Short mmCIF file of C-alpha atoms in Angstrom, two decimals:
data_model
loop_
_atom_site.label_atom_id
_atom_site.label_comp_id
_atom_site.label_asym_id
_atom_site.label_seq_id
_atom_site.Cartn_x
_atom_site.Cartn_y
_atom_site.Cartn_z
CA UNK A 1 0.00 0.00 0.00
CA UNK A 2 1.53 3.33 -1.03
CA UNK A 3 0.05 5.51 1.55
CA UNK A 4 0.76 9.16 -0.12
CA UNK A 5 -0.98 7.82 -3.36
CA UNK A 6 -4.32 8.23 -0.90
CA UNK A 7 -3.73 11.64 0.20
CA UNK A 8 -2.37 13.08 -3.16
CA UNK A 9 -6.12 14.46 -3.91
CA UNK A 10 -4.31 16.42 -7.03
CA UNK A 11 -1.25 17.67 -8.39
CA UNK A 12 -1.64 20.63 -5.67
CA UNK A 13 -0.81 18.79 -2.60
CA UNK A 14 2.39 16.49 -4.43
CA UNK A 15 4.35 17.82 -2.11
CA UNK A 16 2.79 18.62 1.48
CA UNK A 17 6.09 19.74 2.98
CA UNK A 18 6.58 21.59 0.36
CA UNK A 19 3.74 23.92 1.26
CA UNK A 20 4.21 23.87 5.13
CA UNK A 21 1.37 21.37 5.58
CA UNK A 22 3.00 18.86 6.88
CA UNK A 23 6.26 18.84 9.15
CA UNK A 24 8.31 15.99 10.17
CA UNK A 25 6.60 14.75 12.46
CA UNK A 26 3.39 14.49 10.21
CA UNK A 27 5.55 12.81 7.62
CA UNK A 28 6.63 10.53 10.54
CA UNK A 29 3.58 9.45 11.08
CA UNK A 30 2.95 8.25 7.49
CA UNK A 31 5.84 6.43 8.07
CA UNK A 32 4.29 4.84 11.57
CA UNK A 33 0.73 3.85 10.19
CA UNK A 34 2.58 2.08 7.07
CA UNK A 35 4.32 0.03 9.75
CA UNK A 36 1.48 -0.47 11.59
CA UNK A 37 -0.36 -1.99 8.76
CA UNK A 38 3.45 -4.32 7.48
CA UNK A 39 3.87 -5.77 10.77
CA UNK A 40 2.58 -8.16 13.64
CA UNK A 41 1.91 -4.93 17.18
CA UNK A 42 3.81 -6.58 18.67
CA UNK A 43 6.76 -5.92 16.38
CA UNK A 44 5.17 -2.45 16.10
CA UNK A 45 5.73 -1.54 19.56
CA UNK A 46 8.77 -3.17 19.89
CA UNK A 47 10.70 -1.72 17.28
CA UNK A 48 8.84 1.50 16.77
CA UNK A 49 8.32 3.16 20.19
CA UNK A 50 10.02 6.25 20.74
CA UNK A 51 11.31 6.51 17.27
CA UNK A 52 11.29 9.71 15.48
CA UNK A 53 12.98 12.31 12.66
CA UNK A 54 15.52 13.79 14.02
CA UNK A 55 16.52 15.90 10.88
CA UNK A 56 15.45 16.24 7.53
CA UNK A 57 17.58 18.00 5.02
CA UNK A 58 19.40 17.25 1.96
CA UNK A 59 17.38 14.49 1.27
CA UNK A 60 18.60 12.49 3.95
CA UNK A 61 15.91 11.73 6.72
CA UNK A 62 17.67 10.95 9.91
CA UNK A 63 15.48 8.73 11.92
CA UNK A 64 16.48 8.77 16.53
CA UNK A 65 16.46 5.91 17.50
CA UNK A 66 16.87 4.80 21.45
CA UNK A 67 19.10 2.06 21.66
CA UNK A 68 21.96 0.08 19.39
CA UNK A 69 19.73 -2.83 20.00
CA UNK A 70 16.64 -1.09 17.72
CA UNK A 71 19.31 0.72 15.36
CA UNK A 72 20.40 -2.64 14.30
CA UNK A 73 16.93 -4.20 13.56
CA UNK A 74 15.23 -0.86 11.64
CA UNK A 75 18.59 -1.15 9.42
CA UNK A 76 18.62 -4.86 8.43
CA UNK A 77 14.70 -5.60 8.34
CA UNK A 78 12.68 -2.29 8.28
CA UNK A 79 15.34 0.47 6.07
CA UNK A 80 13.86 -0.61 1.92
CA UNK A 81 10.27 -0.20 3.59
CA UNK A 82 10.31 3.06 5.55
CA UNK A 83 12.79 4.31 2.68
CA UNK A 84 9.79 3.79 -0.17
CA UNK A 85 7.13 5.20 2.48
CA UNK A 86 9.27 8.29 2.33
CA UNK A 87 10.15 8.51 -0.91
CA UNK A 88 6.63 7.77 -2.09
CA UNK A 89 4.88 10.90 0.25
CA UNK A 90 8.04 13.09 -0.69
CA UNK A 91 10.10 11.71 -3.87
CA UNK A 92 13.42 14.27 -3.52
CA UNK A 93 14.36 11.84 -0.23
CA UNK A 94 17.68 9.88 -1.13
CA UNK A 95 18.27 8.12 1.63
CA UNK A 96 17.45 7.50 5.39
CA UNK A 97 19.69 7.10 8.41
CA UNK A 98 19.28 5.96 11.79
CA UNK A 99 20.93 7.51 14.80
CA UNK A 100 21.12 6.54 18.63
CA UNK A 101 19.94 9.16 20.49
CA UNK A 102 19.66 8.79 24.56
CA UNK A 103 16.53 11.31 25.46
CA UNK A 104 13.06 9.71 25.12
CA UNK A 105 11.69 10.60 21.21
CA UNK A 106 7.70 10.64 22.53
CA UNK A 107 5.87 11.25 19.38
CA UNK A 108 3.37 12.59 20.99
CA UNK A 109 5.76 15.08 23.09
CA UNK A 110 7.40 16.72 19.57
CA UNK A 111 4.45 17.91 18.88
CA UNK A 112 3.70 21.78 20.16
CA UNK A 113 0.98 24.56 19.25
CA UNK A 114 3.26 26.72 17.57
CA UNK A 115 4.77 23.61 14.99
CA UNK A 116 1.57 22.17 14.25
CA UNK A 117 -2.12 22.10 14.61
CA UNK A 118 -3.69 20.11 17.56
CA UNK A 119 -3.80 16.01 16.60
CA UNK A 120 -6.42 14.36 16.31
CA UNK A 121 -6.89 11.67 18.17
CA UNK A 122 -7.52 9.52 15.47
CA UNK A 123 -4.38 9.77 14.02
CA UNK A 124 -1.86 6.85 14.30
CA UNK A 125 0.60 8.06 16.88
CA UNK A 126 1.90 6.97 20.43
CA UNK A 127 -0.53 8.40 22.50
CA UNK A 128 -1.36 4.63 23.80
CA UNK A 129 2.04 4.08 24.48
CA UNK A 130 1.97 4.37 28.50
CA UNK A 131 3.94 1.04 28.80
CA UNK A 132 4.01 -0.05 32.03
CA UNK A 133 8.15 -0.97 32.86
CA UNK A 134 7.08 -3.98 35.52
CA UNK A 135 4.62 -6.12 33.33
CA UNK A 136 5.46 -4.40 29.89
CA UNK A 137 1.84 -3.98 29.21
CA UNK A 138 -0.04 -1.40 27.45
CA UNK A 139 -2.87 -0.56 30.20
CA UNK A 140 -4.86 1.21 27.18
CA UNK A 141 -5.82 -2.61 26.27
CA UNK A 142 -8.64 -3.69 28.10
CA UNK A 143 -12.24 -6.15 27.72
CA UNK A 144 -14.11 -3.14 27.50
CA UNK A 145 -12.41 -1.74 23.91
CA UNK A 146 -12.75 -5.34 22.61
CA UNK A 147 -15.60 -5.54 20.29
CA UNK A 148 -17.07 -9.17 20.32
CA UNK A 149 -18.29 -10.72 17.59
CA UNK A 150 -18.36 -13.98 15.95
CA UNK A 151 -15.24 -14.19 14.74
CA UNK A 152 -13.94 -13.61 18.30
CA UNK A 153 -16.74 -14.87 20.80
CA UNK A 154 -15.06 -18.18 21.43
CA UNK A 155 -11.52 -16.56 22.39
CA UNK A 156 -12.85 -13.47 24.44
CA UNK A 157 -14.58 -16.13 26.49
CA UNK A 158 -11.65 -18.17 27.27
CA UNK A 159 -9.77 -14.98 27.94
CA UNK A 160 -12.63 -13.93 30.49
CA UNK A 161 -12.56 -17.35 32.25
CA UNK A 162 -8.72 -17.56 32.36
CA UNK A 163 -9.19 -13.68 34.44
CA UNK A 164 -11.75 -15.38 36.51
CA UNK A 165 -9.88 -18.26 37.27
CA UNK A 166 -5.90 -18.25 36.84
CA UNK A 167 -4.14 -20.95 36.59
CA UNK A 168 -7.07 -23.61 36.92
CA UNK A 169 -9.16 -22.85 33.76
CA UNK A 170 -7.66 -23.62 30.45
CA UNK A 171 -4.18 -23.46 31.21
CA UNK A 172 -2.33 -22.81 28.95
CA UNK A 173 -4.82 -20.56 26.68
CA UNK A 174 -3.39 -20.73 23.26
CA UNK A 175 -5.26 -17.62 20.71
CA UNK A 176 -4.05 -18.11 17.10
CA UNK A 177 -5.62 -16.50 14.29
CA UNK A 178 -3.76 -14.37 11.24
CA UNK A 179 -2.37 -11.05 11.01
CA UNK A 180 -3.97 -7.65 12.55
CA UNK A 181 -7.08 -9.49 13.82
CA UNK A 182 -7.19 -8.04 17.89
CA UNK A 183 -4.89 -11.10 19.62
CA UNK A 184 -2.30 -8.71 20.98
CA UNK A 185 -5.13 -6.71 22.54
CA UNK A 186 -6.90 -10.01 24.01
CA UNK A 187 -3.76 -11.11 25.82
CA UNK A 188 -2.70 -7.61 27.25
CA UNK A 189 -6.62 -7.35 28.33
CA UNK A 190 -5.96 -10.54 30.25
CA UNK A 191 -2.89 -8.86 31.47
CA UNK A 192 -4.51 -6.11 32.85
CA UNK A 193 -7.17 -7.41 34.28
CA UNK A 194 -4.60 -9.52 36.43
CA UNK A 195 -2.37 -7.19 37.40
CA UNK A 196 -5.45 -5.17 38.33
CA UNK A 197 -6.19 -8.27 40.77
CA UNK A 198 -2.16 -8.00 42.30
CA UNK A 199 -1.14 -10.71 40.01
CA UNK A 200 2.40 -10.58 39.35
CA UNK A 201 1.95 -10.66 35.46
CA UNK A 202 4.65 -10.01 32.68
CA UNK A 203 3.69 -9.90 28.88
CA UNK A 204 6.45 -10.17 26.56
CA UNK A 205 7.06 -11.39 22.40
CA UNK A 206 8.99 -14.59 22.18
CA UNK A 207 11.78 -12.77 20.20
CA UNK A 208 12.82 -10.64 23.60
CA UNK A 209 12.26 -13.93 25.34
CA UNK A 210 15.00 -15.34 23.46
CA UNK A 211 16.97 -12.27 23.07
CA UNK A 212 17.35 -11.96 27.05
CA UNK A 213 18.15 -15.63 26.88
CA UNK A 214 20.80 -15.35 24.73
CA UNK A 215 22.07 -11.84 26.96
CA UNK A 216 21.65 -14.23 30.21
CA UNK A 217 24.24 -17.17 28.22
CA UNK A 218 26.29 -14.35 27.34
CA UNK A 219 27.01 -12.22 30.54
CA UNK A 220 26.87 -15.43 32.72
CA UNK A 221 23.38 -14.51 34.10
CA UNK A 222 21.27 -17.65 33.62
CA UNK A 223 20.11 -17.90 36.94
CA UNK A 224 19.12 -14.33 37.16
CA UNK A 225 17.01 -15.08 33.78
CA UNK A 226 15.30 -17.91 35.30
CA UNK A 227 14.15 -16.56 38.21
CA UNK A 228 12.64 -13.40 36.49
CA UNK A 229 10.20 -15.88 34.32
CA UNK A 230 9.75 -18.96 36.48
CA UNK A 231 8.42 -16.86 39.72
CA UNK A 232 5.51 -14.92 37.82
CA UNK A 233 1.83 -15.90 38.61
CA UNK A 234 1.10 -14.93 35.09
CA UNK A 235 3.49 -15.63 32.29
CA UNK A 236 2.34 -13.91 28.81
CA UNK A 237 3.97 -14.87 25.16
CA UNK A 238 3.27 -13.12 22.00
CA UNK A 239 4.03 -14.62 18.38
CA UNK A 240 5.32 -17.51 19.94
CA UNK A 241 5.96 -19.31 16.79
CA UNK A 242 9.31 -17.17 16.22
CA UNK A 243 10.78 -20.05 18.77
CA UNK A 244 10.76 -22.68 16.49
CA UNK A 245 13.84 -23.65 14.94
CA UNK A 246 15.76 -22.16 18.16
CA UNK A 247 16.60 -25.53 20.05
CA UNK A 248 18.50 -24.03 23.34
CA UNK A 249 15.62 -21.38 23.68
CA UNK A 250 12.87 -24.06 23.28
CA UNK A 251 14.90 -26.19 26.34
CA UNK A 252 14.60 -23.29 28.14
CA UNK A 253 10.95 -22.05 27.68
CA UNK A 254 10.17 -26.13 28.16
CA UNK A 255 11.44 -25.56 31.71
CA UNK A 256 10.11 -22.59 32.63
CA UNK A 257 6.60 -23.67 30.96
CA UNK A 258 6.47 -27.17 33.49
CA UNK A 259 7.80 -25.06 36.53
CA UNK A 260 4.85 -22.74 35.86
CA UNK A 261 2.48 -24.91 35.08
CA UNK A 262 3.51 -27.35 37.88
CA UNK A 263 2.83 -24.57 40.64
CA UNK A 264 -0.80 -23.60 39.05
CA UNK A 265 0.68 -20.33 37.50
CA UNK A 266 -0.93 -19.05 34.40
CA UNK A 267 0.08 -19.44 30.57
CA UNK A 268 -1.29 -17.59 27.55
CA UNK A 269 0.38 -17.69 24.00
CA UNK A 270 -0.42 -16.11 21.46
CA UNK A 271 0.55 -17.22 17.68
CA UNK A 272 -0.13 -16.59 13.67
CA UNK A 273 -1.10 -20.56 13.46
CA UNK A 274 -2.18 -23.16 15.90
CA UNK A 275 0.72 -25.58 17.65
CA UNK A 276 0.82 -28.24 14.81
CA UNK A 277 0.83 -26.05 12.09
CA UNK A 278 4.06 -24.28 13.89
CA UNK A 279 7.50 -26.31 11.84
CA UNK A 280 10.66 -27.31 14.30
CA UNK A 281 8.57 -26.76 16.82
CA UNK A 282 9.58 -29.83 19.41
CA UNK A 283 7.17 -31.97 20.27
CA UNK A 284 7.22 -32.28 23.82
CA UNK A 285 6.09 -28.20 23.67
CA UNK A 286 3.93 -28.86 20.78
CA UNK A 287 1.66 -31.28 23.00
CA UNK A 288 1.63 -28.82 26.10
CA UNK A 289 0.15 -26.33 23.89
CA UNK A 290 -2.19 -28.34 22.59
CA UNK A 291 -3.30 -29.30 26.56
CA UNK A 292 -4.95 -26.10 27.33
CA UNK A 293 -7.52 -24.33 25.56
CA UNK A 294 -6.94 -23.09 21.66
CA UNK A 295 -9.33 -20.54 20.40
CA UNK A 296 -8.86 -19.26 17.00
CA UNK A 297 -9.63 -15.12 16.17
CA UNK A 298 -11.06 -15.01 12.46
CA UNK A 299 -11.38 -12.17 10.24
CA UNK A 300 -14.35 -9.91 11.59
CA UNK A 301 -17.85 -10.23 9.50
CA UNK A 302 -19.61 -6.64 8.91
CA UNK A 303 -21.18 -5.87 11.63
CA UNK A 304 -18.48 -6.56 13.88
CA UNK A 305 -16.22 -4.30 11.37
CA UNK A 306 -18.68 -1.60 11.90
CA UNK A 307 -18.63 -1.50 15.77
CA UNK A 308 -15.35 -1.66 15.78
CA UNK A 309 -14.75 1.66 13.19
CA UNK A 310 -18.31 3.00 15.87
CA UNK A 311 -15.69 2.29 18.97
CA UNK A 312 -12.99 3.60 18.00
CA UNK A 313 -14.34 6.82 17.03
CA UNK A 314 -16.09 7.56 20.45
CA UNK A 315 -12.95 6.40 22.18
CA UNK A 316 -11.50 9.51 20.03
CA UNK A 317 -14.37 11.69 20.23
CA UNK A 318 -14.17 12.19 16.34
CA UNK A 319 -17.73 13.07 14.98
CA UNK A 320 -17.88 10.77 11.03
CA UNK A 321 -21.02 10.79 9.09
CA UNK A 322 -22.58 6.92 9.88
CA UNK A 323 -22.31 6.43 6.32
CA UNK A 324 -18.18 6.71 5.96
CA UNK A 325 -18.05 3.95 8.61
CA UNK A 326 -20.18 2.07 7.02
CA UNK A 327 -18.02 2.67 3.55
CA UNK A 328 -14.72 1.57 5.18
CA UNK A 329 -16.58 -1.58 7.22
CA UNK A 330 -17.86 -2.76 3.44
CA UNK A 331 -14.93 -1.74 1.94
CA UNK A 332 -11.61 -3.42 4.39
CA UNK A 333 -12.51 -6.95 4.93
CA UNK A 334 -8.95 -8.54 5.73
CA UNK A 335 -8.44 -7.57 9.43
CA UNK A 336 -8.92 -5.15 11.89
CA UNK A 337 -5.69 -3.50 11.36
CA UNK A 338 -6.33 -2.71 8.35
CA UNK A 339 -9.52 -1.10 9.42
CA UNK A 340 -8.27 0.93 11.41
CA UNK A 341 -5.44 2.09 9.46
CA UNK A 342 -7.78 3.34 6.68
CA UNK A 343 -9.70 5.51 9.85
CA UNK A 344 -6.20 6.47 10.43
CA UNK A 345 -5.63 7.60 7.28
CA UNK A 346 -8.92 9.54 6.74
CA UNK A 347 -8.76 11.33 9.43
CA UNK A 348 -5.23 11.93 9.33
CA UNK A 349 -5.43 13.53 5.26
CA UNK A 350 -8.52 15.73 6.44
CA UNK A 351 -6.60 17.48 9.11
CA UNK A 352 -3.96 18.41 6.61
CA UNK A 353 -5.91 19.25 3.43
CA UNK A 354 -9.50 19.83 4.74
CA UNK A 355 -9.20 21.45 8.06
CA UNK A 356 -10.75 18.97 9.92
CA UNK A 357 -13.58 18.28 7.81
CA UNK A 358 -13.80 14.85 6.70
CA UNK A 359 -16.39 14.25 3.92
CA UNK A 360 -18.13 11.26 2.27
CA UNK A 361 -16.08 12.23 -0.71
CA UNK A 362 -12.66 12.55 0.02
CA UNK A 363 -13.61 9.33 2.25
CA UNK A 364 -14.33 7.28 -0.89
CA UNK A 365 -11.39 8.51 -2.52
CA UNK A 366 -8.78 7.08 0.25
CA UNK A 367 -10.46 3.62 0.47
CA UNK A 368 -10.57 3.24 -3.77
CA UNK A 369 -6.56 4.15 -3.52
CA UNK A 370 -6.32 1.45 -0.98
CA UNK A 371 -8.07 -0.72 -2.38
CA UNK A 372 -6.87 -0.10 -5.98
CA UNK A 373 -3.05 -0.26 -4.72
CA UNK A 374 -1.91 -3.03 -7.42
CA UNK A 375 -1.07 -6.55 -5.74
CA UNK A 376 2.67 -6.90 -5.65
CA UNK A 377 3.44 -9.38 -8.21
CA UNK A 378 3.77 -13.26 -7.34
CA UNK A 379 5.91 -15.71 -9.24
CA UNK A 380 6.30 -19.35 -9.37
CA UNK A 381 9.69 -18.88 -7.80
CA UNK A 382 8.04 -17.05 -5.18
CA UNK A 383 5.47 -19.18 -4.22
CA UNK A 384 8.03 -21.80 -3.97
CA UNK A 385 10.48 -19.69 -1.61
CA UNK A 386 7.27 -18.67 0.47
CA UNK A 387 6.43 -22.42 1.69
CA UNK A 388 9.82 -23.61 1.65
CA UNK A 389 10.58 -20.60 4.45
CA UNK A 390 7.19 -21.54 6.20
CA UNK A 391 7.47 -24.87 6.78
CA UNK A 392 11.42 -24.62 6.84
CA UNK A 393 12.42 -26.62 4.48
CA UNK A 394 15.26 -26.12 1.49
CA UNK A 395 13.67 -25.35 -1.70
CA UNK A 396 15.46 -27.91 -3.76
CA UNK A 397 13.07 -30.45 -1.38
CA UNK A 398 10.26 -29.43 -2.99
CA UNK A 399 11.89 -29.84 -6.43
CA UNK A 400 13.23 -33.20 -6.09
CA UNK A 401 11.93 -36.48 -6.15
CA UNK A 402 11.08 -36.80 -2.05
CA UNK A 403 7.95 -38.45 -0.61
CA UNK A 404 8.83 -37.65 2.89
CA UNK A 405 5.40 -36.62 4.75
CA UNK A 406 7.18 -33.03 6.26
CA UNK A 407 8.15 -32.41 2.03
CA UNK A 408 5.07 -33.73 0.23
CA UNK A 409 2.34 -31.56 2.14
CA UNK A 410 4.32 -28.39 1.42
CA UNK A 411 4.35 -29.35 -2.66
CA UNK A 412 1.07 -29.81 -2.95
CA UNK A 413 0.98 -26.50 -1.02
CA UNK A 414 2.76 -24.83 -3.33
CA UNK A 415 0.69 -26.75 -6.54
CA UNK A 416 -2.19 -25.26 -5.15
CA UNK A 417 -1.22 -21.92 -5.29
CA UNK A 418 0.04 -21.76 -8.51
CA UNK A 419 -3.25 -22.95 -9.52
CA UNK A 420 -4.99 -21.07 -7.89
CA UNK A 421 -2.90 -18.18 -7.27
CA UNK A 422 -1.18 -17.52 -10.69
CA UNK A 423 -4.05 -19.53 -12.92
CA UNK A 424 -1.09 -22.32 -14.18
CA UNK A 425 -1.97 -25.19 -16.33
CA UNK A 426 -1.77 -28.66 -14.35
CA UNK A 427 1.11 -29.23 -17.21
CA UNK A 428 2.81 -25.90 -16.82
CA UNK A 429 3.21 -26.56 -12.99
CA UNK A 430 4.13 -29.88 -13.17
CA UNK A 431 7.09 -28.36 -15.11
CA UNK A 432 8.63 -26.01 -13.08
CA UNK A 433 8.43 -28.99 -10.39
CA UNK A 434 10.78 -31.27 -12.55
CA UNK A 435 8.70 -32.16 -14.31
CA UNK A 436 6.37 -33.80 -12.39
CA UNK A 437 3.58 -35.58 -14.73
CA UNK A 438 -0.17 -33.25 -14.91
CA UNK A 439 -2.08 -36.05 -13.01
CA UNK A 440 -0.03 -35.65 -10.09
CA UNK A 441 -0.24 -31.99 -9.51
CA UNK A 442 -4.22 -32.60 -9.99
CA UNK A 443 -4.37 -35.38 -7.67
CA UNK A 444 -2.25 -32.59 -4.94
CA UNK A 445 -4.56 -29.84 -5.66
CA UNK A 446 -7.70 -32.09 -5.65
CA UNK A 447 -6.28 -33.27 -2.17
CA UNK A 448 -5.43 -29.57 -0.96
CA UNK A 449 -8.87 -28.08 -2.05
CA UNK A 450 -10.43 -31.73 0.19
CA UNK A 451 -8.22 -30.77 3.20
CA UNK A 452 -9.23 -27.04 3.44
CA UNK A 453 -13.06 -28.01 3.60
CA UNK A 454 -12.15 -30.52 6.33
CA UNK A 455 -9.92 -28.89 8.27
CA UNK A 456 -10.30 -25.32 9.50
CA UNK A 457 -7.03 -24.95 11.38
CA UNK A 458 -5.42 -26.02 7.89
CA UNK A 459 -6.89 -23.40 6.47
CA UNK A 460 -6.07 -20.92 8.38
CA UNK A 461 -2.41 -22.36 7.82
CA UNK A 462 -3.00 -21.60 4.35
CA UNK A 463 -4.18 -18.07 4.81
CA UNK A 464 -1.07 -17.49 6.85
CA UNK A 465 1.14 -18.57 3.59
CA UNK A 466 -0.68 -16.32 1.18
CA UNK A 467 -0.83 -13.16 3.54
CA UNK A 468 3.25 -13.82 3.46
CA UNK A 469 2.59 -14.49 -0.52
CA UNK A 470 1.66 -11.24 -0.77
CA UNK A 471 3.32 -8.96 2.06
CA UNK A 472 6.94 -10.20 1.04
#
């Protein structure tokens, strides 16, 4: 999604800076609800907090930054994608730096009467930010934002009955469910909720989980590391599927999961996929996941879309014609993130080109640019690269002659979607598979196609793979 293509009304406002519209930190915040959209929250809040432009000139945007630590990780994973937001809202950028910089870089704080108007608070910034240091929660998260619907119901209730009862009922709780869809805000709820009831609660993404692991192996603090996990009454894990493949860190969470669970302490994970779906994933965790309670988070249906876009504008006390929501809640079907992002981004363009004033027609506009943003392209090469990655296995496994069960499912995977996804011939794709005879790549997609009616977690597997498909 090219986000200045959906506030470039006309040639007038090409370049916003240009005409003292927007400042830095409004071209910032492009930057931040791009992100938002491209990434899991809880990589948004890990990697994003207190990040801001520190200069601008030259056409080198220097980004502050507060730590080595998050210098390191914008550069290698993050630099081609906030370089092309930038680029794309203001094309005479060249490059874009990032700098340590000790002082905190509040988003919100930059902001002063005399640099800019007063923000809306239905713009995309850090205002919910109020991390609490102990737990690492966001206390802006709680049961009472959560809109409910079907897609939800079953998880919200576990979550509720895990708050009621800690440690007895459905331990562990195990939420899955794709991209952008409210599970970061259902665990930190939880959080709350117990911390609120002098729980000693910590909430944390399995990536700093292994991160202060590897720290603890390094500075010859193990026992330190141990202690600070395995003596919480409520022990909170989001994307946990980034363990897999990391055997020490596995050993470790495996002991800290039993000691936990052996002294009635609480467990809640959170992941893109449920347990079996999740590749190099041992099996000794795999079936202590699957002992609590899973509850899958779908994709919202309309009217839940609707209350959401209703919520979140009261929360803001933003007055929107009923009609606009009901646009974007038609319009953004994918996930809740989205959603919100194209609120974001409404309200955000009407403060700098209408004054405030945000009208069915400039609405319209912004959600056909979204939705007419042209589908990065997807090759066969891709498609191959995409499952091989997901299921962590070497590409040249998929092209050779194997009939291992952890190398045939992810074939036919990948037959599928070139059927499907790229309209191949049954010939054609048993080509670029080594030439693999046409009857065979039926009898995969004919098996695929079987699987997805009969299994729902598969399919959900399967939507994970394309949203990478497509987001890579």
């Amino acid at each position: 999604m090219v986000i200045f293509d959906t506030i470039q009304v006309d040639k007038e406002h090409i370049s916003l800076i240009g005409l003292g519209i927007m400042n830095d930190i409004d071209l910032w915040g492009v930057v931040l609800n791009e992100m938002e959209l491209q990434t899991s929250r809880a990589a948004f809040l890990t990697w994003f907090k207190n990040t801001s432009i520190s200069s601008h000139r030259d056409g080198v945007v220097s980004v502050a930054v507060p730590n080595g630590f998050t210098k390191r990780r914008l550069q290698e994973k993050y630099t081609k994608t906030i370089l092309k937001v930038l680029r794309d809202t203001i094309p005479d950028i060249k490059s874009v730096l990032f700098v340590v910089e000790t002082k905190k870089h509040s988003f919100l704080t930059q902001r002063t009467p005399s640099a800019v108007k007063t923000p809306l608070e239905g713009q995309a910034i850090f205002e919910e930010m109020e991390i609490n240091p102990k737990t690492h929660l966001n206390p802006k998260y709680s049961f009472q934002s959560f809109v409910v619907g079907p897609s939800n119901e079953l998880a919200r209730a576990a979550a509720m009955a895990v708050v009621e009862s800690p440690g007895h009922t459905h331990n562990p709780l195990f939420i899955y469910g794709g991209v952008g869809l409210g599970k970061t805000h259902l665990l930190q709820s939880i959080g709350n909720e117990l911390f609120n009831k002098n729980k000693n609660v910590v909430y944390i993404t399995s990536e700093q989980f292994t991160n202060e692991f590897i720290a603890s192996i390094q500075n010859n603090t193990k026992n330190s590391f141990k202690e600070q996990y395995r003596t919480k009454d409520v022990l909170i894990i989001d994307d946990i599927q980034f363990i897999a493949g990391k055997e020490q860190t596995q050993e470790e969470f495996f002991h800290t999961f039993n000691t936990l669970y052996e002294n009635n302490k609480q467990i809640i994970l959170c992941s893109d996929r449920p347990p079996k779906a999740i590749a190099t994933l041992e099996e000794r965790l795999r079936s202590r996941f699957e002992g609590g309670m899973l509850a899958d988070i779908k994709p919202p249906d309309y009217e839940t879309r609707l209350a959401i876009l209703q919520t979140k504008i009261k929360e803001r006390n933003i007055t929107m014609e009923n009609s606009i929501l009901e646009h974007i809640a038609t319009s953004i079907k994918n996930n809740i993130r989205e959603l919100e992002g194209a609120l974001n981004l409404i309200v955000t363009s009407s403060r700098s080109l209408y004054d405030n004033q945000i009208t069915q027609e400039h609405a319209k506009r912004i959600i056909t640019n979204l939705l007419h943003t042209p589908q990065k392209p997807v090759s066969h090469k891709h498609i191959i690269n995409t499952v091989a990655r997901f299921y962590e296995i070497k590409e040249e496994e998929i092209m050779k002659k194997n009939r291992r069960r952890e190398i045939v499912l992810p074939r036919q995977i990948v037959m599928f979607l070139m059927r499907k996804e790229l309209k191949k011939s049954y010939p054609a794709i048993g080509e670029h598979l080594g030439g693999r005879d046409h009857t065979t790549v039926m009898h995969a997609c004919d098996k695929i196609e079987k699987r997805i009616q009969d299994d729902v977690m598969f399919e959900d597997e399967l939507n994970v793979i394309k949203q990478t498909l497509y987001s890579t």
